[in-house]
Coordinates of N, CA and C in Angstrom, one line a residue:
X191 N 15.0 -0.9 23.3 CA 15.9 0.0 24.1 C 15.1 1.1 24.7
X192 N 14.3 1.9 24.0 CA 13.6 3.0 24.5 C 12.1 2.8 24.1
X193 N 11.2 2.7 25.1 CA 9.8 2.6 24.8 C 9.0 3.6 25.6
X194 N 8.1 4.3 25.0 CA 7.2 5.2 25.7 C 6.1 4.5 26.4
X195 N 6.0 4.6 27.7 CA 5.0 3.9 28.5 C 3.8 4.7 28.8
X196 N 3.3 5.4 27.7 CA 2.2 6.3 27.8 C 1.6 6.6 26.4
X197 N 0.3 6.6 26.3 CA -0.3 6.9 25.0 C -0.7 8.4 25.0
X198 N 0.0 9.1 24.0 CA -0.2 10.6 24.0 C -1.0 11.0 22.7
X199 N -1.7 10.0 22.1 CA -2.4 10.2 20.8 C -3.5 11.3 21.0
X200 N -4.3 11.1 22.0 CA -5.4 12.0 22.2 C -4.9 13.5 22.4
X201 N -3.8 13.6 23.2 CA -3.2 14.9 23.5 C -2.7 15.6 22.2
X202 N -2.0 14.8 21.4 CA -1.5 15.3 20.1 C -2.6 15.8 19.2
X203 N -3.7 14.9 19.1 CA -4.8 15.3 18.2 C -5.5 16.5 18.7
X204 N -5.7 16.6 20.0 CA -6.5 17.7 20.6 C -5.8 19.0 20.7
X205 N -4.5 19.0 21.1 CA -3.8 20.2 21.4 C -2.5 20.4 20.6
X206 N -2.2 19.4 19.7 CA -1.1 19.5 18.8 C 0.3 19.4 19.5
X207 N 0.3 19.1 20.7 CA 1.6 18.8 21.4 C 1.3 17.9 22.6
X208 N 2.4 17.3 23.1 CA 2.3 16.6 24.4 C 3.7 16.6 25.0
X209 N 3.8 16.9 26.3 CA 5.0 16.9 27.0 C 5.0 15.7 27.9
X210 N 6.1 14.9 27.9 CA 6.2 13.7 28.7 C 7.5 13.7 29.5
X211 N 7.5 13.2 30.7 CA 8.7 13.2 31.5 C 9.6 12.0 31.1
X212 N 10.9 12.1 31.4 CA 11.8 11.0 31.1 C 11.4 9.7 31.8
X213 N 10.7 9.8 32.9 CA 10.2 8.7 33.6 C 9.1 8.0 32.9
X214 N 8.5 8.6 31.9 CA 7.4 7.9 31.1 C 8.0 7.0 30.1
X215 N 9.3 7.0 30.0 CA 10.0 6.0 29.0 C 10.5 4.8 29.8
X216 N 10.5 3.7 29.2 CA 11.1 2.5 29.7 C 12.4 2.2 28.9
X217 N 13.5 2.0 29.7 CA 14.8 1.8 29.1 C 15.2 0.3 29.3
X218 N 15.7 -0.3 28.2 CA 16.2 -1.7 28.4 C 17.4 -1.9 27.5
X219 N 18.1 -3.0 27.7 CA 19.3 -3.3 26.9 C 20.6 -3.0 27.6
X220 N 21.6 -2.7 26.8 CA 23.0 -2.6 27.3 C 23.2 -1.1 27.7
X221 N 23.5 -0.8 29.0 CA 23.7 0.6 29.4 C 24.9 1.2 28.7
X222 N 25.9 0.4 28.2 CA 27.0 0.9 27.5 C 26.6 1.6 26.2
X223 N 25.5 1.1 25.6 CA 25.0 1.7 24.3 C 24.4 3.1 24.7
X224 N 23.7 3.2 25.8 CA 23.2 4.5 26.2 C 24.3 5.5 26.5
X225 N 25.3 5.0 27.2 CA 26.4 5.8 27.6 C 27.2 6.3 26.4
X226 N 27.4 5.4 25.4 CA 28.1 5.8 24.2 C 27.4 6.9 23.4
X227 N 26.1 6.8 23.3 CA 25.4 7.8 22.6 C 25.5 9.1 23.3
X228 N 25.4 9.1 24.6 CA 25.5 10.3 25.4 C 26.8 11.0 25.3
X229 N 27.9 10.2 25.2 CA 29.2 10.8 25.0 C 29.4 11.5 23.7
X230 N 28.6 11.1 22.7 CA 28.7 11.6 21.3 C 28.4 13.1 21.3
X231 N 27.7 13.7 22.3 CA 27.4 15.1 22.3 C 28.7 15.9 22.5
X232 N 29.7 15.2 23.1 CA 31.0 15.9 23.4 C 32.0 16.0 22.2
X233 N 31.6 15.4 21.1 CA 32.5 15.3 19.9 C 31.9 15.9 18.7
X234 N 31.2 17.0 18.8 CA 30.5 17.6 17.6 C 31.2 18.8 17.2
X235 N 31.1 19.1 15.9 CA 31.6 20.4 15.3 C 30.9 21.6 15.8
X236 N 31.5 22.7 15.7 CA 30.9 24.0 16.1 C 29.8 24.5 15.2
X237 N 28.9 25.2 15.7 CA 27.8 25.9 14.9 C 28.3 27.3 14.7
X238 N 28.8 27.7 13.6 CA 29.3 29.0 13.3 C 28.2 30.1 13.2
X239 N 27.0 29.6 13.1 CA 25.8 30.5 12.9 C 25.2 31.0 14.2
X240 N 25.7 30.5 15.3 CA 25.0 30.7 16.6 C 25.2 32.1 17.1
X241 N 26.4 32.7 17.0 CA 26.6 34.0 17.6 C 26.9 33.9 19.1
X242 N 26.6 34.9 19.9 CA 26.8 34.8 21.3 C 28.3 34.6 21.7
X243 N 29.2 35.1 20.9 CA 30.6 35.0 21.2 C 31.0 35.6 22.6
X244 N 31.8 34.9 23.3 CA 32.2 35.4 24.6 C 31.2 34.9 25.7
X245 N 30.1 34.4 25.3 CA 29.1 33.9 26.3 C 28.9 32.4 26.2
X246 N 28.8 31.9 25.0 CA 28.5 30.5 24.8 C 28.9 30.0 23.4
X247 N 28.9 28.7 23.3 CA 29.2 28.1 22.0 C 28.1 27.0 21.7
X248 N 27.7 26.9 20.5 CA 26.7 25.8 20.1 C 27.4 24.8 19.2
X249 N 27.2 23.6 19.5 CA 27.8 22.5 18.7 C 26.6 21.7 18.1
X250 N 26.8 21.1 16.9 CA 25.7 20.6 16.2 C 26.0 19.6 15.2
X251 N 25.1 18.6 15.1 CA 25.1 17.7 13.9 C 23.7 17.8 13.3
X252 N 23.6 17.6 12.0 CA 22.3 17.6 11.3 C 22.5 16.7 10.0
X253 N 21.5 15.8 9.8 CA 21.4 15.0 8.6 C 20.0 14.7 8.3
X254 N 19.8 14.4 7.0 CA 18.5 13.9 6.5 C 18.6 12.4 6.1
X255 N 17.5 11.7 6.3 CA 17.5 10.3 6.1 C 16.1 9.9 5.4
X256 N 16.1 8.8 4.8 CA 14.9 8.1 4.4 C 14.6 7.1 5.6
X257 N 13.4 7.1 6.0 CA 13.0 6.2 7.1 C 11.8 5.3 6.7
X258 N 12.0 4.0 6.7 CA 11.0 3.0 6.4 C 10.4 2.5 7.6
X259 N 9.2 2.9 8.0 CA 8.6 2.4 9.3 C 8.3 0.9 9.3
X260 N 8.1 0.3 8.1 CA 7.8 -1.1 8.1 C 9.0 -2.0 8.5
X261 N 10.2 -1.5 8.2 CA 11.4 -2.3 8.4 C 12.3 -1.6 9.5
X262 N 12.0 -0.4 9.9 CA 12.8 0.5 10.7 C 14.2 0.8 10.1
X263 N 14.3 0.8 8.8 CA 15.5 1.1 8.1 C 15.7 2.6 8.0
X264 N 16.9 3.0 8.3 CA 17.3 4.4 8.3 C 18.4 4.6 7.2
X265 N 18.1 5.3 6.1 CA 19.1 5.4 5.1 C 19.6 6.8 4.9
X266 N 20.9 7.1 5.1 CA 21.3 8.5 5.0 C 21.2 9.0 3.6
X267 N 20.8 10.3 3.5 CA 20.7 10.9 2.2 C 22.0 11.7 2.0
X268 N 22.2 12.3 0.9 CA 23.5 13.0 0.6 C 23.5 14.2 1.6
X269 N 24.7 14.7 1.8 CA 24.9 15.9 2.6 C 24.1 17.1 2.0
X270 N 23.4 17.8 2.8 CA 22.6 18.9 2.3 C 22.6 20.0 3.4
X271 N 22.6 21.2 3.0 CA 22.5 22.3 4.0 C 21.1 22.3 4.7
X272 N 21.1 22.9 5.9 CA 19.8 23.2 6.5 C 19.4 24.6 6.1
X273 N 18.2 24.7 5.6 CA 17.7 25.9 5.0 C 16.3 26.3 5.5
X274 N 16.1 27.5 6.0 CA 14.8 28.0 6.3 C 14.7 29.4 5.7
X275 N 13.5 29.8 5.3 CA 13.2 31.1 4.8 C 13.3 32.1 5.9
X276 N 13.5 33.4 5.5 CA 13.5 34.5 6.4 C 12.2 34.6 7.2
X277 N 11.1 34.2 6.5 CA 9.8 34.3 7.2 C 9.7 33.3 8.3
X278 N 10.4 32.1 8.2 CA 10.3 31.1 9.2 C 11.4 31.3 10.3
X279 N 12.5 32.0 9.9 CA 13.5 32.2 10.9 C 14.2 33.5 10.6
X280 N 13.8 34.6 11.3 CA 14.3 35.9 11.0 C 15.8 36.1 11.4
X281 N 16.3 35.2 12.2 CA 17.7 35.3 12.6 C 18.7 34.8 11.6
X282 N 18.5 33.6 11.1 CA 19.4 33.1 10.1 C 18.7 32.5 8.9
X283 N 17.4 32.9 8.7 CA 16.7 32.5 7.5 C 17.3 33.0 6.2
X284 N 17.1 32.3 5.1 CA 17.7 32.7 3.9 C 19.1 32.3 3.6
X285 N 19.7 31.6 4.6 CA 21.1 31.1 4.5 C 21.1 29.6 4.4
X286 N 22.0 29.1 3.6 CA 22.3 27.7 3.7 C 23.3 27.4 4.7
X287 N 22.8 26.7 5.8 CA 23.7 26.4 6.9 C 24.2 25.0 6.8
X288 N 25.5 24.8 6.8 CA 26.1 23.5 6.8 C 26.6 23.1 8.1
X289 N 26.2 21.9 8.5 CA 26.6 21.3 9.8 C 27.2 19.9 9.6
X290 N 27.9 19.5 10.6 CA 28.6 18.1 10.5 C 27.5 17.1 10.4
X291 N 27.7 16.1 9.5 CA 26.7 15.0 9.3 C 26.9 14.0 10.5
X292 N 25.9 13.1 10.7 CA 26.0 12.0 11.6 C 27.0 11.0 11.0
X293 N 27.9 10.5 11.9 CA 28.8 9.4 11.5 C 28.3 8.1 11.9
X294 N 29.0 7.1 11.6 CA 28.6 5.7 11.9 C 28.5 5.4 13.4
X295 N 29.3 6.1 14.2 CA 29.2 5.9 15.6 C 27.8 6.2 16.1
X296 N 27.2 7.2 15.7 CA 25.8 7.6 16.1 C 24.8 6.8 15.4
X297 N 24.9 6.7 14.1 CA 23.9 6.1 13.2 C 23.7 4.6 13.6
X298 N 24.7 3.9 14.1 CA 24.6 2.5 14.4 C 24.2 2.3 15.9
X299 N 23.9 3.4 16.6 CA 23.5 3.3 18.0 C 22.1 2.7 18.1
X300 N 22.0 1.6 18.8 CA 20.6 1.0 18.9 C 19.7 1.9 19.8
X301 N 20.3 2.7 20.6 CA 19.5 3.6 21.4 C 18.8 4.7 20.4
X302 N 19.6 5.3 19.5 CA 19.1 6.2 18.6 C 18.0 5.6 17.7
X303 N 18.3 4.4 17.2 CA 17.4 3.7 16.3 C 16.1 3.4 17.0
X304 N 16.1 3.0 18.2 CA 14.9 2.7 18.9 C 14.1 4.0 19.2
X305 N 14.8 5.1 19.4 CA 14.2 6.4 19.7 C 13.5 6.9 18.4
X306 N 14.1 6.7 17.3 CA 13.5 7.1 16.0 C 12.2 6.3 15.8
X307 N 12.3 5.0 16.0 CA 11.2 4.1 15.8 C 10.0 4.5 16.7
X308 N 10.4 4.8 18.0 CA 9.3 5.2 19.0 C 8.7 6.5 18.6
X309 N 9.5 7.5 18.1 CA 8.9 8.8 17.7 C 7.9 8.6 16.6
X310 N 8.3 7.8 15.6 CA 7.4 7.6 14.4 C 6.1 6.9 14.9
X311 N 6.3 6.0 15.7 CA 5.1 5.2 16.2 C 4.1 6.2 16.9
X312 N 4.6 7.1 17.6 CA 3.8 8.2 18.3 C 3.0 9.0 17.2
X313 N 3.8 9.4 16.2 CA 3.2 10.2 15.1 C 2.2 9.4 14.3
X314 N 2.6 8.2 14.0 CA 1.8 7.4 13.1 C 0.3 7.2 13.6
X315 N 0.2 7.2 14.9 CA -1.2 7.0 15.5 C -2.1 8.2 15.1
X316 N -1.5 9.3 14.8 CA -2.3 10.5 14.4 C -2.5 10.6 12.9
X317 N -1.9 9.7 12.1 CA -2.0 9.8 10.7 C -3.1 9.0 10.1
X318 N -3.6 9.3 8.9 CA -4.5 8.4 8.2 C -3.7 7.1 7.9
X319 N -4.4 6.0 7.9 CA -3.7 4.7 7.8 C -2.9 4.6 6.5
X320 N -3.3 5.2 5.4 CA -2.6 5.0 4.2 C -1.2 5.7 4.2
X321 N -0.9 6.5 5.1 CA 0.4 7.2 5.2 C 1.3 6.5 6.2
X322 N 0.9 5.5 7.0 CA 1.7 5.0 8.0 C 2.8 4.1 7.6
X323 N 2.7 3.5 6.4 CA 3.8 2.6 5.9 C 4.5 3.2 4.8
X324 N 4.4 4.5 4.5 CA 5.1 5.1 3.5 C 6.6 5.3 3.9
X325 N 7.5 5.5 3.0 CA 8.9 5.8 3.3 C 8.9 7.4 3.6
X326 N 9.2 7.8 4.8 CA 9.3 9.2 5.1 C 10.7 9.7 5.1
X327 N 10.8 11.0 5.1 CA 12.1 11.6 5.4 C 12.2 11.9 6.9
X328 N 13.3 11.6 7.5 CA 13.6 11.9 8.9 C 14.8 12.9 9.0
X329 N 14.6 13.9 9.7 CA 15.6 14.9 9.9 C 16.0 14.9 11.4
X330 N 17.3 14.9 11.7 CA 17.8 14.8 13.0 C 18.8 15.9 13.3
X331 N 18.5 16.6 14.4 CA 19.4 17.7 14.9 C 19.9 17.3 16.3
X332 N 21.2 17.2 16.4 CA 21.8 16.9 17.7 C 22.6 18.2 18.2
X333 N 22.2 18.8 19.3 CA 22.7 20.1 19.7 C 23.2 20.1 21.1
X334 N 24.3 20.8 21.3 CA 24.8 21.0 22.7 C 25.3 22.5 22.8
X335 N 24.9 23.2 23.8 CA 25.3 24.5 24.1 C 26.1 24.5 25.4
X336 N 27.3 25.1 25.2 CA 28.2 25.2 26.4 C 28.3 26.7 26.7
X337 N 28.0 27.0 28.0 CA 27.9 28.4 28.5 C 29.2 28.7 29.3
X338 N 29.8 29.8 29.0 CA 31.0 30.3 29.7 C 30.6 30.6 31.2
X339 N 31.6 30.4 32.1 CA 31.4 30.6 33.5 C 30.9 32.0 33.7
X340 N 29.9 32.2 34.5 CA 29.4 33.5 34.9 C 28.6 34.2 33.8
X341 N 28.3 33.5 32.7 CA 27.6 34.2 31.6 C 26.2 33.8 31.5
X342 N 25.4 34.7 30.8 CA 24.0 34.4 30.4 C 24.0 34.4 28.9
X343 N 23.3 33.5 28.3 CA 23.2 33.4 26.9 C 21.8 33.1 26.4
X344 N 21.6 33.5 25.1 CA 20.4 33.0 24.4 C 20.6 31.5 24.1
X345 N 19.6 30.7 24.3 CA 19.6 29.3 23.9 C 19.2 29.2 22.4
X346 N 18.1 30.0 22.1 CA 17.7 30.0 20.7 C 17.7 31.5 20.2
X347 N 18.8 32.0 19.7 CA 18.9 33.3 19.3 C 18.0 33.6 18.1
X348 N 17.4 32.5 17.5 CA 16.4 32.6 16.4 C 15.1 33.2 16.9
X349 N 14.9 33.3 18.3 CA 13.7 33.9 18.8 C 12.6 32.9 18.7
X350 N 11.3 33.4 18.8 CA 10.1 32.6 18.6 C 10.0 32.2 17.2
X351 N 10.1 30.9 16.9 CA 10.2 30.5 15.5 C 9.6 29.1 15.3
X352 N 9.5 28.7 14.0 CA 9.1 27.4 13.7 C 10.1 26.8 12.7
X353 N 10.3 25.5 12.8 CA 11.2 24.8 11.9 C 10.5 24.2 10.7
X354 N 9.1 24.3 10.7 CA 8.3 24.0 9.6 C 8.1 22.5 9.3
X355 N 8.5 21.6 10.2 CA 8.3 20.2 10.0 C 6.8 19.8 10.4
X356 N 6.2 18.9 9.8 CA 4.9 18.5 10.2 C 4.8 17.9 11.6
X357 N 5.9 17.3 12.0 CA 6.0 16.6 13.3 C 7.4 16.6 13.8
X358 N 7.6 17.0 15.1 CA 8.9 16.9 15.7 C 8.8 16.4 17.1
X359 N 9.9 15.8 17.6 CA 10.1 15.4 19.0 C 11.4 15.9 19.5
X360 N 11.4 16.7 20.5 CA 12.6 17.2 21.1 C 12.9 16.4 22.4
X361 N 14.0 15.8 22.5 CA 14.4 14.9 23.6 C 15.5 15.6 24.4
X362 N 15.4 15.9 25.6 CA 16.4 16.4 26.5 C 17.4 15.4 26.8
X363 N 18.7 15.7 26.8 CA 19.8 14.7 27.1 C 20.7 15.2 28.1
X364 N 20.3 16.1 29.0 CA 21.2 16.5 30.1 C 21.6 17.9 30.1
X365 N 21.9 18.4 31.4 CA 22.4 19.7 31.6 C 23.3 19.7 32.9
X366 N 24.2 20.6 32.9 CA 25.0 20.7 34.1 C 25.4 22.2 34.4
X367 N 25.2 22.6 35.6 CA 25.5 24.0 36.1 C 24.7 25.0 35.2
X368 N 23.5 24.7 34.9 CA 22.7 25.7 34.1 C 21.3 25.9 34.8
X369 N 21.0 27.2 34.8 CA 19.6 27.5 35.3 C 18.9 28.4 34.2
X370 N 17.6 28.4 34.2 CA 16.9 29.0 33.1 C 16.6 28.0 32.0
X371 N 16.6 28.4 30.8 CA 16.3 27.5 29.6 C 15.0 26.8 29.8
X372 N 13.9 27.7 29.9 CA 12.5 27.2 29.9 C 12.1 27.0 28.4
X373 N 11.5 25.9 28.1 CA 11.0 25.6 26.7 C 9.6 26.1 26.6
X374 N 9.3 26.8 25.6 CA 7.9 27.4 25.4 C 7.4 27.0 24.0
X375 N 6.1 26.7 24.0 CA 5.4 26.4 22.8 C 4.3 27.5 22.6
X376 N 4.0 27.9 21.4 CA 3.0 28.9 21.1 C 2.1 28.4 20.0
X377 N 0.9 28.9 19.9 CA 0.0 28.6 18.8 C 0.4 29.4 17.6
X378 N -0.4 29.3 16.5 CA -0.1 30.0 15.3 C -0.1 31.5 15.4
X379 N -0.8 32.0 16.4 CA -0.9 33.4 16.6 C 0.1 33.9 17.7
X380 N 1.0 33.0 18.1 CA 2.0 33.2 19.1 C 1.5 33.5 20.5
X381 N 0.3 32.9 20.8 CA -0.1 32.8 22.1 C 0.5 31.7 22.9
X382 N 1.0 31.9 24.0 CA 1.8 30.8 24.7 C 0.9 29.7 25.2
X383 N 1.3 28.5 24.9 CA 0.5 27.3 25.2 C 1.1 26.5 26.4
X384 N 2.4 26.4 26.5 CA 3.0 25.7 27.6 C 4.4 26.2 27.9
X385 N 4.9 26.1 29.1 CA 6.2 26.4 29.5 C 6.7 25.2 30.4
X386 N 7.8 24.6 30.0 CA 8.4 23.5 30.8 C 9.9 23.7 30.9
X387 N 10.4 23.2 31.9 CA 11.9 23.1 32.0 C 12.4 21.7 32.0
X388 N 13.2 21.3 31.1 CA 13.7 20.0 31.0 C 14.7 19.8 32.1
X389 N 14.5 18.7 32.9 CA 15.5 18.5 34.0 C 16.0 17.1 34.0
X390 N 15.2 16.1 33.5 CA 15.7 14.7 33.5 C 15.9 14.2 32.0
X391 N 16.9 13.4 31.8 CA 17.2 12.9 30.5 C 15.9 12.2 30.0
X392 N 15.6 12.5 28.7 CA 14.5 12.0 28.0 C 13.2 12.8 28.3
X393 N 13.2 13.8 29.1 CA 12.1 14.7 29.1 C 11.8 15.1 27.6
X394 N 10.6 15.1 27.2 CA 10.3 15.2 25.7 C 9.1 16.0 25.4
X395 N 9.2 16.7 24.3 CA 8.0 17.4 23.8 C 7.7 16.8 22.4
X396 N 6.6 16.3 22.2 CA 6.1 15.9 20.8 C 5.2 17.0 20.3
X397 N 5.4 17.5 19.1 CA 4.5 18.6 18.6 C 4.4 18.7 17.1
X398 N 3.3 19.2 16.6 CA 3.1 19.5 15.2 C 3.8 20.8 14.9
X399 N 5.1 20.7 14.6 CA 5.9 21.9 14.5 C 5.4 23.0 13.6
X400 N 5.0 22.7 12.4 CA 4.7 23.7 11.4 C 3.4 24.4 11.7
X401 N 2.6 23.9 12.7 CA 1.4 24.5 13.1 C 1.5 25.4 14.4
X402 N 2.8 25.6 14.8 CA 3.0 26.4 16.0 C 4.4 26.9 16.0
X403 N 4.8 27.6 17.1 CA 6.1 28.2 17.2 C 6.7 27.7 18.6
X404 N 8.0 27.8 18.6 CA 8.7 27.4 19.9 C 9.9 28.3 20.2
X405 N 10.3 28.3 21.4 CA 11.4 29.2 21.9 C 11.9 28.6 23.2
X406 N 13.2 28.8 23.5 CA 13.8 28.5 24.8 C 14.4 29.8 25.4
X407 N 14.0 30.0 26.6 CA 14.4 31.3 27.3 C 16.0 31.2 27.6
X408 N 16.6 32.4 27.8 CA 18.0 32.4 28.1 C 18.4 31.6 29.3
X409 N 19.7 31.2 29.4 CA 20.2 30.4 30.5 C 21.5 31.0 31.0
X410 N 21.8 30.6 32.2 CA 23.1 31.1 32.8 C 23.7 30.0 33.6
X411 N 24.9 30.2 34.0 CA 25.6 29.2 34.9 C 25.1 29.4 36.3
X412 N 24.9 28.4 37.1 CA 24.5 28.5 38.5 C 25.8 28.9 39.3
X413 N 26.9 28.2 39.1 CA 28.1 28.5 39.8 C 28.9 29.5 38.8
X414 N 29.0 30.7 39.2 CA 29.7 31.7 38.3 C 31.1 31.4 38.0
X415 N 31.7 30.5 38.7 CA 33.1 30.2 38.5 C 33.3 29.0 37.6
X416 N 32.2 28.4 37.1 CA 32.3 27.2 36.3 C 31.4 27.3 35.1
X417 N 31.8 26.7 34.0 CA 31.0 26.7 32.8 C 29.9 25.6 32.9
X418 N 29.0 25.6 32.0 CA 27.9 24.6 32.0 C 27.5 24.2 30.6
X419 N 26.6 23.3 30.5 CA 26.1 22.9 29.2 C 24.7 22.4 29.3
X420 N 24.0 22.4 28.1 CA 22.7 21.8 28.0 C 22.6 21.2 26.6
X421 N 22.0 20.0 26.5 CA 22.0 19.3 25.2 C 20.7 18.6 24.9
X422 N 20.3 18.5 23.6 CA 19.1 17.9 23.2 C 19.3 17.2 21.9
X423 N 18.3 16.3 21.5 CA 18.3 15.8 20.2 C 16.9 16.0 19.7
X424 N 16.7 16.5 18.4 CA 15.4 16.7 17.9 C 15.2 15.8 16.6
X425 N 14.2 15.0 16.6 CA 13.9 14.1 15.5 C 12.6 14.5 14.8
X426 N 12.6 14.7 13.5 CA 11.4 15.2 12.8 C 11.1 14.3 11.6
X427 N 9.9 14.4 11.2 CA 9.5 13.6 10.0 C 8.7 14.4 9.0
X428 N 8.9 14.2 7.7 CA 8.1 14.8 6.7 C 8.0 13.9 5.5
X429 N 7.0 14.2 4.6 CA 6.8 13.4 3.5 C 6.7 14.3 2.3
X430 N 7.9 14.6 1.6 CA 7.9 15.5 0.5 C 6.9 15.2 -0.6
X431 N 6.3 16.3 -1.1 CA 5.3 16.1 -2.2 C 4.0 15.8 -1.8
X432 N 3.7 15.7 -0.4 CA 2.4 15.4 0.1 C 2.0 16.5 1.0
X433 N 0.8 16.3 1.6 CA 0.3 17.3 2.6 C 1.1 17.4 3.8
X434 N 2.1 16.4 4.0 CA 2.9 16.4 5.2 C 4.3 16.8 4.8
X435 N 4.5 17.7 3.9 CA 5.8 18.3 3.5 C 6.2 19.3 4.5
X436 N 7.5 19.6 4.5 CA 8.0 20.7 5.4 C 7.7 22.0 4.8
X437 N 7.4 23.0 5.6 CA 7.2 24.4 5.2 C 8.5 25.1 5.4
X438 N 9.1 25.7 4.4 CA 10.3 26.4 4.6 C 10.2 27.9 4.3

C-alpha cells in the first residue's frame, strides 16, 4: 500500500533525522482504503489537556501495541495512559493523560498496517542485526487540530520538547485554511537543526526522538471567516528493558 521510494539510512545514521516528501512514497492498492483512513481523523475524541480554549481544539487517539516485524503482526496492549515526566514535558508532564484508543476501523486499515511496516523497515536498517527481529512496542498518536475562524493557536503548547522514544516517524495527513505550523527539530542542546512546513500528505520526518527535541510553530487561519485544521499521525517504536527503551 505505502512504500518509501528512497533510502534514508545514511541520513538517519549521520544526522539522526531525515525529512522526506510525500512524493517520495509510492501508493498502491484500493483508494477507498486510503480515503477511509483519512476520514477517521474526523471521528476522534477531544484532547482535554490541550488548552487554547476559544482558539482551537485538539482531537487525539493514542494506543500501545506489540509489533512483530517478522510477521507484521500488530497486537493491541491494554489501555494505558500516556505519561511523560515534567523534565520531558514542562506543559503537561507528570500527569497521566488518557486518550481514546484505536478502534477496529483504524487497526484493520491496510494503509496504516503498511505504514507501520514501512516505518520499522526504515528504523531496522539503523539497528544491530540481533535487534531487527525482536518483538517491539509500537506507540501510535493520531492528532487533529481544528482552529477557530480568525484565530491563531499554538500547535504544540508543550513547547520545545521530546517524547523520549528511541525512534519516531511523523506523517502529515493534510491541512486546510491554515498558515504557519512550521515543524522544527533541535539537537540535544536545543540548537535548531531543520525547519520544514508540511504541505503534502505523507510529508514525513523520521528521527531519533529521545536524542533531540521538536516543536511546531503557531498557526492561524488563512481566511479569517472560516475555520481550518491540520492533522498528523506519529508512529514510534521502543524495546522495553533494552538500550532502546523510552525515556520518560
